[in-house]
PDB file of C-alpha atoms and ligand atoms in Angstrom:
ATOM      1  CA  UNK A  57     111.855  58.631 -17.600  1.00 62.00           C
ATOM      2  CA  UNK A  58     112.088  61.262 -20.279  1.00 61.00           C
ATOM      3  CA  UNK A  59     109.183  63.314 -20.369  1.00 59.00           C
ATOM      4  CA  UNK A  60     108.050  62.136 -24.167  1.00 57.00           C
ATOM      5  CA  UNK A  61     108.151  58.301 -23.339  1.00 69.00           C
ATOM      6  CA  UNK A  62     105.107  56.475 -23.190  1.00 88.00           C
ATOM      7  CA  UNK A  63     105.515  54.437 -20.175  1.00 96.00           C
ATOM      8  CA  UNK A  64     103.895  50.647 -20.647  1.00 98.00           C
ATOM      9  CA  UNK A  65     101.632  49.988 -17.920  1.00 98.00           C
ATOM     10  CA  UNK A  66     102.685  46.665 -17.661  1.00 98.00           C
ATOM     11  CA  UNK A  67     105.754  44.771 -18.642  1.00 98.00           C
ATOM     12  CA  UNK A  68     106.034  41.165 -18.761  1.00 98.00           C
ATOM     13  CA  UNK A  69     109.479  40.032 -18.603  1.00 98.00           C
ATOM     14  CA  UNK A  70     111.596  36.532 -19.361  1.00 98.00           C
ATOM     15  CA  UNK A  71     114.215  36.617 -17.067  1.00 98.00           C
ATOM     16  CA  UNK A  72     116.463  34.475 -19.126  1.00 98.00           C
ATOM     17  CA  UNK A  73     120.604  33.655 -18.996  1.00 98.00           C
ATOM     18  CA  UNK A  74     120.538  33.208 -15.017  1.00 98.00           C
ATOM     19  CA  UNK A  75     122.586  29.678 -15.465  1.00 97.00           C
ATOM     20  CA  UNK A  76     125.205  31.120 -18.022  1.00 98.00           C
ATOM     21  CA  UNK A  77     125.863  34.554 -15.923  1.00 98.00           C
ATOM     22  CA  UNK A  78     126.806  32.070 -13.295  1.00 98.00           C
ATOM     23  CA  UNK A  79     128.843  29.461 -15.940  1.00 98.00           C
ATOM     24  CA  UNK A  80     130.537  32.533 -17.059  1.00 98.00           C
ATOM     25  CA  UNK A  81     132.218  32.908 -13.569  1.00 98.00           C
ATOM     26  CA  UNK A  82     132.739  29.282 -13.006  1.00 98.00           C
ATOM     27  CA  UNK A  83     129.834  29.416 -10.224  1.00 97.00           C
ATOM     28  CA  UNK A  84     127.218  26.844  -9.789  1.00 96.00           C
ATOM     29  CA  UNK A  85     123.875  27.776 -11.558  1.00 95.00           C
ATOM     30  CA  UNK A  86     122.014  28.509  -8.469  1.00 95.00           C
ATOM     31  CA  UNK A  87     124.326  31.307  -8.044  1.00 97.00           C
ATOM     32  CA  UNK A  88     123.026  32.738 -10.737  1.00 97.00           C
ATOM     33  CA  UNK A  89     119.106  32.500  -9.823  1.00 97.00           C
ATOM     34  CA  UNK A  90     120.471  34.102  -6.706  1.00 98.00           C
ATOM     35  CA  UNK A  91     122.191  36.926  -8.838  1.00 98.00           C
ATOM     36  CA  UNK A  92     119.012  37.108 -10.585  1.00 98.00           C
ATOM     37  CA  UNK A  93     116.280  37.013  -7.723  1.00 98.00           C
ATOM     38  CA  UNK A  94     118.667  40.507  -6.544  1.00 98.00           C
ATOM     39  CA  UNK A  95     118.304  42.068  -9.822  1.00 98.00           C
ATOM     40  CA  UNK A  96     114.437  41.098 -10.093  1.00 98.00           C
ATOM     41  CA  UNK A  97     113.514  42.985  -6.821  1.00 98.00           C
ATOM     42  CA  UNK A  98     116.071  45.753  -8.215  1.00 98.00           C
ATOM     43  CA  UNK A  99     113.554  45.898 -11.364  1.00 98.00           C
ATOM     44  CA  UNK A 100     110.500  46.089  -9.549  1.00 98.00           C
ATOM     45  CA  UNK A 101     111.380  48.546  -7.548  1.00 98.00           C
ATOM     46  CA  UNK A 102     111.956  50.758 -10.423  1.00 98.00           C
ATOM     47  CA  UNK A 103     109.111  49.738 -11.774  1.00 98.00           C
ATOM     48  CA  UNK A 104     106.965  50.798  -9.245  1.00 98.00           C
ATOM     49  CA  UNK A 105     108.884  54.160  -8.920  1.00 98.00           C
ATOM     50  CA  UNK A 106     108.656  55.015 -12.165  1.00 97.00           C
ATOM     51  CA  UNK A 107     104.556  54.126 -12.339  1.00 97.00           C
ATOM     52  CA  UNK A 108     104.627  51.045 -14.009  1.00 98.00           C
ATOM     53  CA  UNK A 109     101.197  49.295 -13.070  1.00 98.00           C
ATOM     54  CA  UNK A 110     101.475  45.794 -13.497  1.00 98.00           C
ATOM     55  CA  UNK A 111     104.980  43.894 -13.585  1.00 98.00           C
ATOM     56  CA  UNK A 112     104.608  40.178 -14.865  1.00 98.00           C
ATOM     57  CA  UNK A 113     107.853  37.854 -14.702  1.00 98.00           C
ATOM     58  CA  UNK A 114     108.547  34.433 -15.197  1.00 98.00           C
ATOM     59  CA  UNK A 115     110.199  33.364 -12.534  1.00 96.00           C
ATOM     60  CA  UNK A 116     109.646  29.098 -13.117  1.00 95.00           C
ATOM     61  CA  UNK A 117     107.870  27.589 -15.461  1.00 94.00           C
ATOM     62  CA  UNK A 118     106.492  23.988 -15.633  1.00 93.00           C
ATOM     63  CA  UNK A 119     108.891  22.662 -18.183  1.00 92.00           C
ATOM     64  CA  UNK A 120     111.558  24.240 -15.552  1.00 91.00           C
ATOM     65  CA  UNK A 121     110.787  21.001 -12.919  1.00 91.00           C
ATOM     66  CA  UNK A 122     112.498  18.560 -15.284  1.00 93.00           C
ATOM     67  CA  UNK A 123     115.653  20.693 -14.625  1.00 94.00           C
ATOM     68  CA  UNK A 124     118.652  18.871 -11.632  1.00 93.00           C
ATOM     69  CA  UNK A 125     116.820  17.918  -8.700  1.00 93.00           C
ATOM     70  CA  UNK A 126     119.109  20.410  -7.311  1.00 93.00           C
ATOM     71  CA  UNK A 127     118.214  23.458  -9.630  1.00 93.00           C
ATOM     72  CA  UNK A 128     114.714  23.343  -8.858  1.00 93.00           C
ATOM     73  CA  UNK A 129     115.377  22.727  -4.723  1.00 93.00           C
ATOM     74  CA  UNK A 130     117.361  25.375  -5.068  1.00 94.00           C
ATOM     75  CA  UNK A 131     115.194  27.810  -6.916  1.00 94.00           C
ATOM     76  CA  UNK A 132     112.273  26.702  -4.110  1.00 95.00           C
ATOM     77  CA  UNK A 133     114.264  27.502  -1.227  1.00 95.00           C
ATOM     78  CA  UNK A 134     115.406  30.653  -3.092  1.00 96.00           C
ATOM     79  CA  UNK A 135     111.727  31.682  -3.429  1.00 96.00           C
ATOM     80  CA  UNK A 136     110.582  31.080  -0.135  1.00 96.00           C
ATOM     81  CA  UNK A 137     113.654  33.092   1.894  1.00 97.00           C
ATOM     82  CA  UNK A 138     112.795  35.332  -1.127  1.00 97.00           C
ATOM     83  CA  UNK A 139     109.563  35.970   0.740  1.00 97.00           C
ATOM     84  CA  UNK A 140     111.058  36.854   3.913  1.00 96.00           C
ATOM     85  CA  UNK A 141     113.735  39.231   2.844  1.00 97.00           C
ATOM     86  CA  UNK A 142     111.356  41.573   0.386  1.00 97.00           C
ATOM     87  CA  UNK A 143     108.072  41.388   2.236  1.00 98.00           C
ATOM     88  CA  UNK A 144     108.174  44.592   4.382  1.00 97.00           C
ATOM     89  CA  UNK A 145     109.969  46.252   1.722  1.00 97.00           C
ATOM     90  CA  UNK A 146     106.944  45.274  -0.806  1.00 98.00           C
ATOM     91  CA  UNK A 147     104.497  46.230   1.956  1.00 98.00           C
ATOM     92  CA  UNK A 148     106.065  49.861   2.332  1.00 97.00           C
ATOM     93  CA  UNK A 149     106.124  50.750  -1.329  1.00 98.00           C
ATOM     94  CA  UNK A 150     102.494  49.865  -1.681  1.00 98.00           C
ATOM     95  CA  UNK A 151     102.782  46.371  -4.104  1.00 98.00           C
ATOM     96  CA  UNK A 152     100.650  43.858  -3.878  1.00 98.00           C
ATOM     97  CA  UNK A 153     101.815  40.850  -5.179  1.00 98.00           C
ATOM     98  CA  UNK A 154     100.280  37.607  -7.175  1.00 97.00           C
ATOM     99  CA  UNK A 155     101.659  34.452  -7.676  1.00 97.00           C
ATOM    100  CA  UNK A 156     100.073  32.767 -11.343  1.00 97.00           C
ATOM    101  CA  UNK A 157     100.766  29.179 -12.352  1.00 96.00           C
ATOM    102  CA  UNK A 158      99.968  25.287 -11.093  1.00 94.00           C
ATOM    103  CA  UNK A 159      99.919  25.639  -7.496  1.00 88.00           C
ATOM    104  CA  UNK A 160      99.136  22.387  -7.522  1.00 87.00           C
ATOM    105  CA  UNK A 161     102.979  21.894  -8.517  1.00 89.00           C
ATOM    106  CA  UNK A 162     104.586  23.983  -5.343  1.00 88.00           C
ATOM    107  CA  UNK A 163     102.402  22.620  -2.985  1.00 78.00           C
ATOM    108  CA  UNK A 164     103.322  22.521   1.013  1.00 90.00           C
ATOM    109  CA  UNK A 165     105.154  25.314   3.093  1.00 94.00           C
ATOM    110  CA  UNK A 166     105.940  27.465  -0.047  1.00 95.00           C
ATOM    111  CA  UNK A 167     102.493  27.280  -1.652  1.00 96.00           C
ATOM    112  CA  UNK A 168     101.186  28.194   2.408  1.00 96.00           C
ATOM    113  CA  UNK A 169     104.016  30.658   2.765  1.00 96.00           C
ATOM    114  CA  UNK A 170     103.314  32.303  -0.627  1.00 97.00           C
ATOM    115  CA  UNK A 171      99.517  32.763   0.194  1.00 97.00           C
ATOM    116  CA  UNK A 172     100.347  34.434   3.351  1.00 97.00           C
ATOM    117  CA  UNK A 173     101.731  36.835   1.864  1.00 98.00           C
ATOM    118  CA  UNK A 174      99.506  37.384  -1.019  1.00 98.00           C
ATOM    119  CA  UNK A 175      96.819  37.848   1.820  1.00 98.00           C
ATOM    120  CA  UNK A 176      99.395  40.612   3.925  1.00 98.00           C
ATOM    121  CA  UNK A 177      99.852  42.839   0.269  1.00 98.00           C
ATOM    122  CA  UNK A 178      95.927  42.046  -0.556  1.00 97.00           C
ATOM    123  CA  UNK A 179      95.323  45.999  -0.020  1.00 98.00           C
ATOM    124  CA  UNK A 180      98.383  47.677  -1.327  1.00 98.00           C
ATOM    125  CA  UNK A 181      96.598  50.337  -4.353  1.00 98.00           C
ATOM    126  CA  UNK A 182     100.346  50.941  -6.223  1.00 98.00           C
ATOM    127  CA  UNK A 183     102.067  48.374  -8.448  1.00 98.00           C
ATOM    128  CA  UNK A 184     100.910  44.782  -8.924  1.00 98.00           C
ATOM    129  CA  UNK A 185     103.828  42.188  -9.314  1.00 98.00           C
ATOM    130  CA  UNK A 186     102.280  39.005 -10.780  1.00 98.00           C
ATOM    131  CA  UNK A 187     104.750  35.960 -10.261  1.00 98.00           C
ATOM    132  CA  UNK A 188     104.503  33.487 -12.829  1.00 98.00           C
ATOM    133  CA  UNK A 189     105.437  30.789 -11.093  1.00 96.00           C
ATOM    134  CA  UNK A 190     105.140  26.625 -11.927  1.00 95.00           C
ATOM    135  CA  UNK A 191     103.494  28.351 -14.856  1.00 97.00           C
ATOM    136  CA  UNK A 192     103.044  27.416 -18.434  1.00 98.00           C
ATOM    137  CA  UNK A 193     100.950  29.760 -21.328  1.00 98.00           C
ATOM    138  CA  UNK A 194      99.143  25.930 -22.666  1.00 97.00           C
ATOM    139  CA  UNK A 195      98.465  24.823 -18.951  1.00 97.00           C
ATOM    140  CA  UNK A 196      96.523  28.144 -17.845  1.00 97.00           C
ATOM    141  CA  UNK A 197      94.611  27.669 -21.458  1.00 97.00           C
ATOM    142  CA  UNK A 198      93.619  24.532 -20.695  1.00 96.00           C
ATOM    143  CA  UNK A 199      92.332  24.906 -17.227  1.00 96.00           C
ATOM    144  CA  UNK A 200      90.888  28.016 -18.262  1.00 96.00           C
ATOM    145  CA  UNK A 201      88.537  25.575 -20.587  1.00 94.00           C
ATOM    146  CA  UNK A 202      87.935  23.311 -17.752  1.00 95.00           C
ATOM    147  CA  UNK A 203      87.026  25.702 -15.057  1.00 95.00           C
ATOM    148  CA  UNK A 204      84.423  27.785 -17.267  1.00 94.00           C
ATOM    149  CA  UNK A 205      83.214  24.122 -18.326  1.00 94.00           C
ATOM    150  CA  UNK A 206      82.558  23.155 -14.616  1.00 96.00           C
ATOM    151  CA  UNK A 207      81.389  26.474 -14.122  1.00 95.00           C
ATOM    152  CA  UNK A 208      78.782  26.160 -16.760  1.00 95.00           C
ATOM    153  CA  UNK A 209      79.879  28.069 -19.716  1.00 93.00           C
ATOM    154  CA  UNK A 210      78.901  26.420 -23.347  1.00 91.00           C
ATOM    155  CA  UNK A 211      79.956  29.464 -25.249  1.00 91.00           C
ATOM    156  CA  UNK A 212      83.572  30.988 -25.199  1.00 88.00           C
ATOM    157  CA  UNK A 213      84.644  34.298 -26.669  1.00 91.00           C
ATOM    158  CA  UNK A 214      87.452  36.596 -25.861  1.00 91.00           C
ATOM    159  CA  UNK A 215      85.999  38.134 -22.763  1.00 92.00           C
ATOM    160  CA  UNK A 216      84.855  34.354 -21.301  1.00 92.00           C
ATOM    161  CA  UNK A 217      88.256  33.274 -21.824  1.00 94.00           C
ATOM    162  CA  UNK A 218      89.888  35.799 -20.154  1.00 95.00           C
ATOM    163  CA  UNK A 219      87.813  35.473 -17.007  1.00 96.00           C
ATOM    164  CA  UNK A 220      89.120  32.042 -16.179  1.00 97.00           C
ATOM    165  CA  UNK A 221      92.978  32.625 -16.825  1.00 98.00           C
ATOM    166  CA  UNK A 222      95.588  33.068 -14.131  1.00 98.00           C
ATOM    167  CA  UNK A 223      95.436  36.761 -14.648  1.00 98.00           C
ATOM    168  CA  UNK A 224      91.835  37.496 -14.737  1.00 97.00           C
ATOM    169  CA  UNK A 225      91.237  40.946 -13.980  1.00 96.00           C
ATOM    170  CA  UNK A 226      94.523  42.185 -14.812  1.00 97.00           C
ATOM    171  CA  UNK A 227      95.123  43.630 -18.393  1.00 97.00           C
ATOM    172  CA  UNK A 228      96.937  42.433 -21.247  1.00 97.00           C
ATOM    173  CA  UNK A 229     101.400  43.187 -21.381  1.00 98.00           C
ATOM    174  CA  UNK A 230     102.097  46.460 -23.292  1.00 98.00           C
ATOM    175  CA  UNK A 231     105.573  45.312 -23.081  1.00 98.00           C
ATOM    176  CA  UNK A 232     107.470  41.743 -22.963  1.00 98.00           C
ATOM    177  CA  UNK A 233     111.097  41.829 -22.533  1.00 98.00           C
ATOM    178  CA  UNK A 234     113.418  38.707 -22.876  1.00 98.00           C
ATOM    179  CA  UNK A 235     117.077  39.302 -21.696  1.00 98.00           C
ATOM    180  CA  UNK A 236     119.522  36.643 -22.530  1.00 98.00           C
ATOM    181  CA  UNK A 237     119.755  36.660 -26.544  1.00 98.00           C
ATOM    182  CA  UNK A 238     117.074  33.908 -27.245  1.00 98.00           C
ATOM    183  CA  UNK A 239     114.119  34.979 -29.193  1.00 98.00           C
ATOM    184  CA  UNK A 240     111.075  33.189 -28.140  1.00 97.00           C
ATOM    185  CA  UNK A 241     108.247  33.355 -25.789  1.00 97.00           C
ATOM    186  CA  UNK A 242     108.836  29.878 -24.667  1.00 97.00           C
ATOM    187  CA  UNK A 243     105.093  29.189 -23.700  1.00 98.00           C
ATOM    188  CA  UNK A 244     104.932  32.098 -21.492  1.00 98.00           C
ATOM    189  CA  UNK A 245     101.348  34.257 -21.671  1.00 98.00           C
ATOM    190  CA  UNK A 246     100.385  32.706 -24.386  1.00 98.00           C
ATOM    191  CA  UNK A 247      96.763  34.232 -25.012  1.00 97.00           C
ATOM    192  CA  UNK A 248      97.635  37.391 -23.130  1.00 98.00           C
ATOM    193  CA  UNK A 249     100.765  38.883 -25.671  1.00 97.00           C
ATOM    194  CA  UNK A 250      98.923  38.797 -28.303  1.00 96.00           C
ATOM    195  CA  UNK A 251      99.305  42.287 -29.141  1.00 96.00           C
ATOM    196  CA  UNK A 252     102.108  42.413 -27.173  1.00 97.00           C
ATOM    197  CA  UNK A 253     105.238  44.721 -28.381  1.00 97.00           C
ATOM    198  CA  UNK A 254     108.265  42.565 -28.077  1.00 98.00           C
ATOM    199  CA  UNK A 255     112.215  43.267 -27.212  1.00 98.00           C
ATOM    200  CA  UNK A 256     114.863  40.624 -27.243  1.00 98.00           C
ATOM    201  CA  UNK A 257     117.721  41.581 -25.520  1.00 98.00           C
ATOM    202  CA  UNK A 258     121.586  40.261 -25.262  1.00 98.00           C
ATOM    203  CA  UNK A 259     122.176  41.035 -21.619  1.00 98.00           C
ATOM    204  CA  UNK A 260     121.921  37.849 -19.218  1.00 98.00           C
ATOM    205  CA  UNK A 261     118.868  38.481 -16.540  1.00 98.00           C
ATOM    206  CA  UNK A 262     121.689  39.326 -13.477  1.00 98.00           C
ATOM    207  CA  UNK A 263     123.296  42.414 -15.786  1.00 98.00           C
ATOM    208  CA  UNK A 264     119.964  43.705 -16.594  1.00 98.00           C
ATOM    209  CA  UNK A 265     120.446  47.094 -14.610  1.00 98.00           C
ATOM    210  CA  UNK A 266     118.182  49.864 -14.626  1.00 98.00           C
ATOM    211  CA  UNK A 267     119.494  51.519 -18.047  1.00 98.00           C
ATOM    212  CA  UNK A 268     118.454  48.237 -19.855  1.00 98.00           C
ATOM    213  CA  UNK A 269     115.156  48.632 -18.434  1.00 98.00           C
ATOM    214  CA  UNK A 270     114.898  52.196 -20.163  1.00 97.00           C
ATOM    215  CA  UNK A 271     116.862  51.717 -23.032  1.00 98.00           C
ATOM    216  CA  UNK A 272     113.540  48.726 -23.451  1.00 98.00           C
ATOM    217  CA  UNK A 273     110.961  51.692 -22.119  1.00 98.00           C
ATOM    218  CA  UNK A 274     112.544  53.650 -24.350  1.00 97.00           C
ATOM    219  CA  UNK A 275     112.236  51.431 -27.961  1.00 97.00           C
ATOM    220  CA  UNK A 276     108.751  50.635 -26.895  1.00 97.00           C
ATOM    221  CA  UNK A 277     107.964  54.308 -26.851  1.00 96.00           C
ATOM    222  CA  UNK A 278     108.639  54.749 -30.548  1.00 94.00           C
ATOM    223  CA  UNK A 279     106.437  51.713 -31.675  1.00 94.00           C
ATOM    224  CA  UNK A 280     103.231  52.475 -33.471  1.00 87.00           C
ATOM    225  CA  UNK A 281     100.451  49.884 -31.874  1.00 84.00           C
ATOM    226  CA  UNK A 282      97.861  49.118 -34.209  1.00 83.00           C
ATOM    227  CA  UNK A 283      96.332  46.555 -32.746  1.00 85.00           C
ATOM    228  CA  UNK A 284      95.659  44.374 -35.749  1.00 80.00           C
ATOM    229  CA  UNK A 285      93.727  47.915 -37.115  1.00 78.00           C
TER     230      UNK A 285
HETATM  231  C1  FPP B 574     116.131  31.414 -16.770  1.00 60.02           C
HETATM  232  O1  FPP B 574     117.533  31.415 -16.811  1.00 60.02           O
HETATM  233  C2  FPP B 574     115.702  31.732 -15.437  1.00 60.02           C
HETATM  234  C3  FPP B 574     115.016  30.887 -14.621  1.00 60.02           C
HETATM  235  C4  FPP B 574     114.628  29.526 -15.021  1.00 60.02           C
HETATM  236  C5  FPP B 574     114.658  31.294 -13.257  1.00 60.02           C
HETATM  237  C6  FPP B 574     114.369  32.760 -13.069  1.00 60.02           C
HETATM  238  C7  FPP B 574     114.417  33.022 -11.624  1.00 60.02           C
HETATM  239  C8  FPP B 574     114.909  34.114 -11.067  1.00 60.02           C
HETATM  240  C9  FPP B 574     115.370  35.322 -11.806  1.00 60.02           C
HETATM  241  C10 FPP B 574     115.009  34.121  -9.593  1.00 60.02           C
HETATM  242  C11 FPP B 574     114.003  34.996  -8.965  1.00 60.02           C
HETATM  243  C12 FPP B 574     112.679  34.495  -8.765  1.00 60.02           C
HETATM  244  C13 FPP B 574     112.165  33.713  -7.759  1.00 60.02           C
HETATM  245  C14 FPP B 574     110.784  33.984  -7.297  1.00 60.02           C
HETATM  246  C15 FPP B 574     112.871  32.608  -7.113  1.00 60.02           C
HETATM  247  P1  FPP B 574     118.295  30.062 -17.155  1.00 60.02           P
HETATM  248  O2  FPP B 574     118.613  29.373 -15.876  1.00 60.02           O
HETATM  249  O3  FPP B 574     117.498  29.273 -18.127  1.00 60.02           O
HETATM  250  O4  FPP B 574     119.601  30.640 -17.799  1.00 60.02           O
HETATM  251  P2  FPP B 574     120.423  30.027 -19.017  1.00 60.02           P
HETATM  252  O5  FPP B 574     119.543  30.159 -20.229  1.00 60.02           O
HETATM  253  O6  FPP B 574     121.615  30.938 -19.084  1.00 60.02           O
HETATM  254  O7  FPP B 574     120.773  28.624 -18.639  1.00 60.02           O
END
């Protein structure tokens, strides 16, 4: 970090171009989310160093289960060794660690395996890496709506709203990234990015190396933020 950035305090990021990093070197996509997973905890861990607060990625989202029946097995199993291979090291730098989406959708070991571990990084005070996982901005909207219903709400605003997403409690992106040339948000936090400063990148998710992540840091620092004002 320079000393006149601004640093965001958190950065939301779509981890996109897993599947063509891998086509590129005639591997088979899963590759990739493997080449991708390593870079992820790579980017978190700088995060954290560098005193990011809140790290949001999109790791699967629920359009992503229509993908091979082998993709999505793949990316599952890749998640839950995931857990085993990063959970001390998450536990020693002081993360704690969320997943957000349709648990409903993971369901059995994973879904257990993935709570678990919530529960062992529950009092970690230093970064908070929020996993958006089965997770889709219009699904979290909706049962947003429905939970404050059944809770008793008849009047919505901002703050209402906000109480009954995925990521209650946790504030709004300063920062969303998207690596892999494509420039859309592609139903990911929705409601949340709305004042959101956004960078598109060319680099596939697996190249995205620590002096991507500043060269992003760095833009961000020279936007004005208005807010709408
Ligand atoms: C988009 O690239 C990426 C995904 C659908 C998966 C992202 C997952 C990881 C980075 C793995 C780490 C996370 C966990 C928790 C398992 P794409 O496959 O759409 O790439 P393409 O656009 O080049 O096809």
């Amino acid at each position: 970090m320079k000393d006149n950035q601004t640093l965001p305090g958190h950065i939301a990021v779509i981890m996109d171009g897993n599947g063509r990093w891998a086509g590129k070197r005639l591997l088979p996509r899963t590759a990739g989310h493997a080449a991708g997973l390593k870079r992820f905890a790579e980017i978190a861990e700088i995060c954290s160093d560098i005193g990011v607060k809140y790290l949001t990625v999109y790791a699967f989202s629920t359009e992503n289960i229509n993908r091979s029946a082998e993709e999505v097995s793949g990316l599952f199993s890749l998640a839950y060794n995931a857990i085993d291979t990063y959970i001390e090291k998450l536990l020693k730098k002081n993360i704690r660690a969320k997943v957000i989406g349709d648990v409903s959708m993971i369901g059995g070991p994973l879904l257990q395996k993935i709570r678990a571990a919530e529960q062992k990084l529950k009092d970690c005070t230093g970064m908070t890496l929020c996993i958006a996982f089965c997770y889709g901005g219009r699904h979290e909207l909706a049962q947003a709506v429905n939970a404050a219903v059944s809770a008793g709400e008849r009047e919505f605003d901002d703050e209402t709203i906000g109480r009954y997403l995925y990521t209650a409690g946790i504030p709004d992106p300063d920062l969303l990234i998207r690596t892999g040339g494509e420039k859309r948000l592609s139903n990911f936090l929705l409601y949340q990015c709305a004042y959101s400063e956004l960078y598109f990148c060319d680099t596939l998710w697996p190249d995205f190396g620590r002096s991507e992540l500043m060269a992003a840091i760095e833009d961000y620092s020279k936007r004005k933020r208005r807010f709408g004002r």
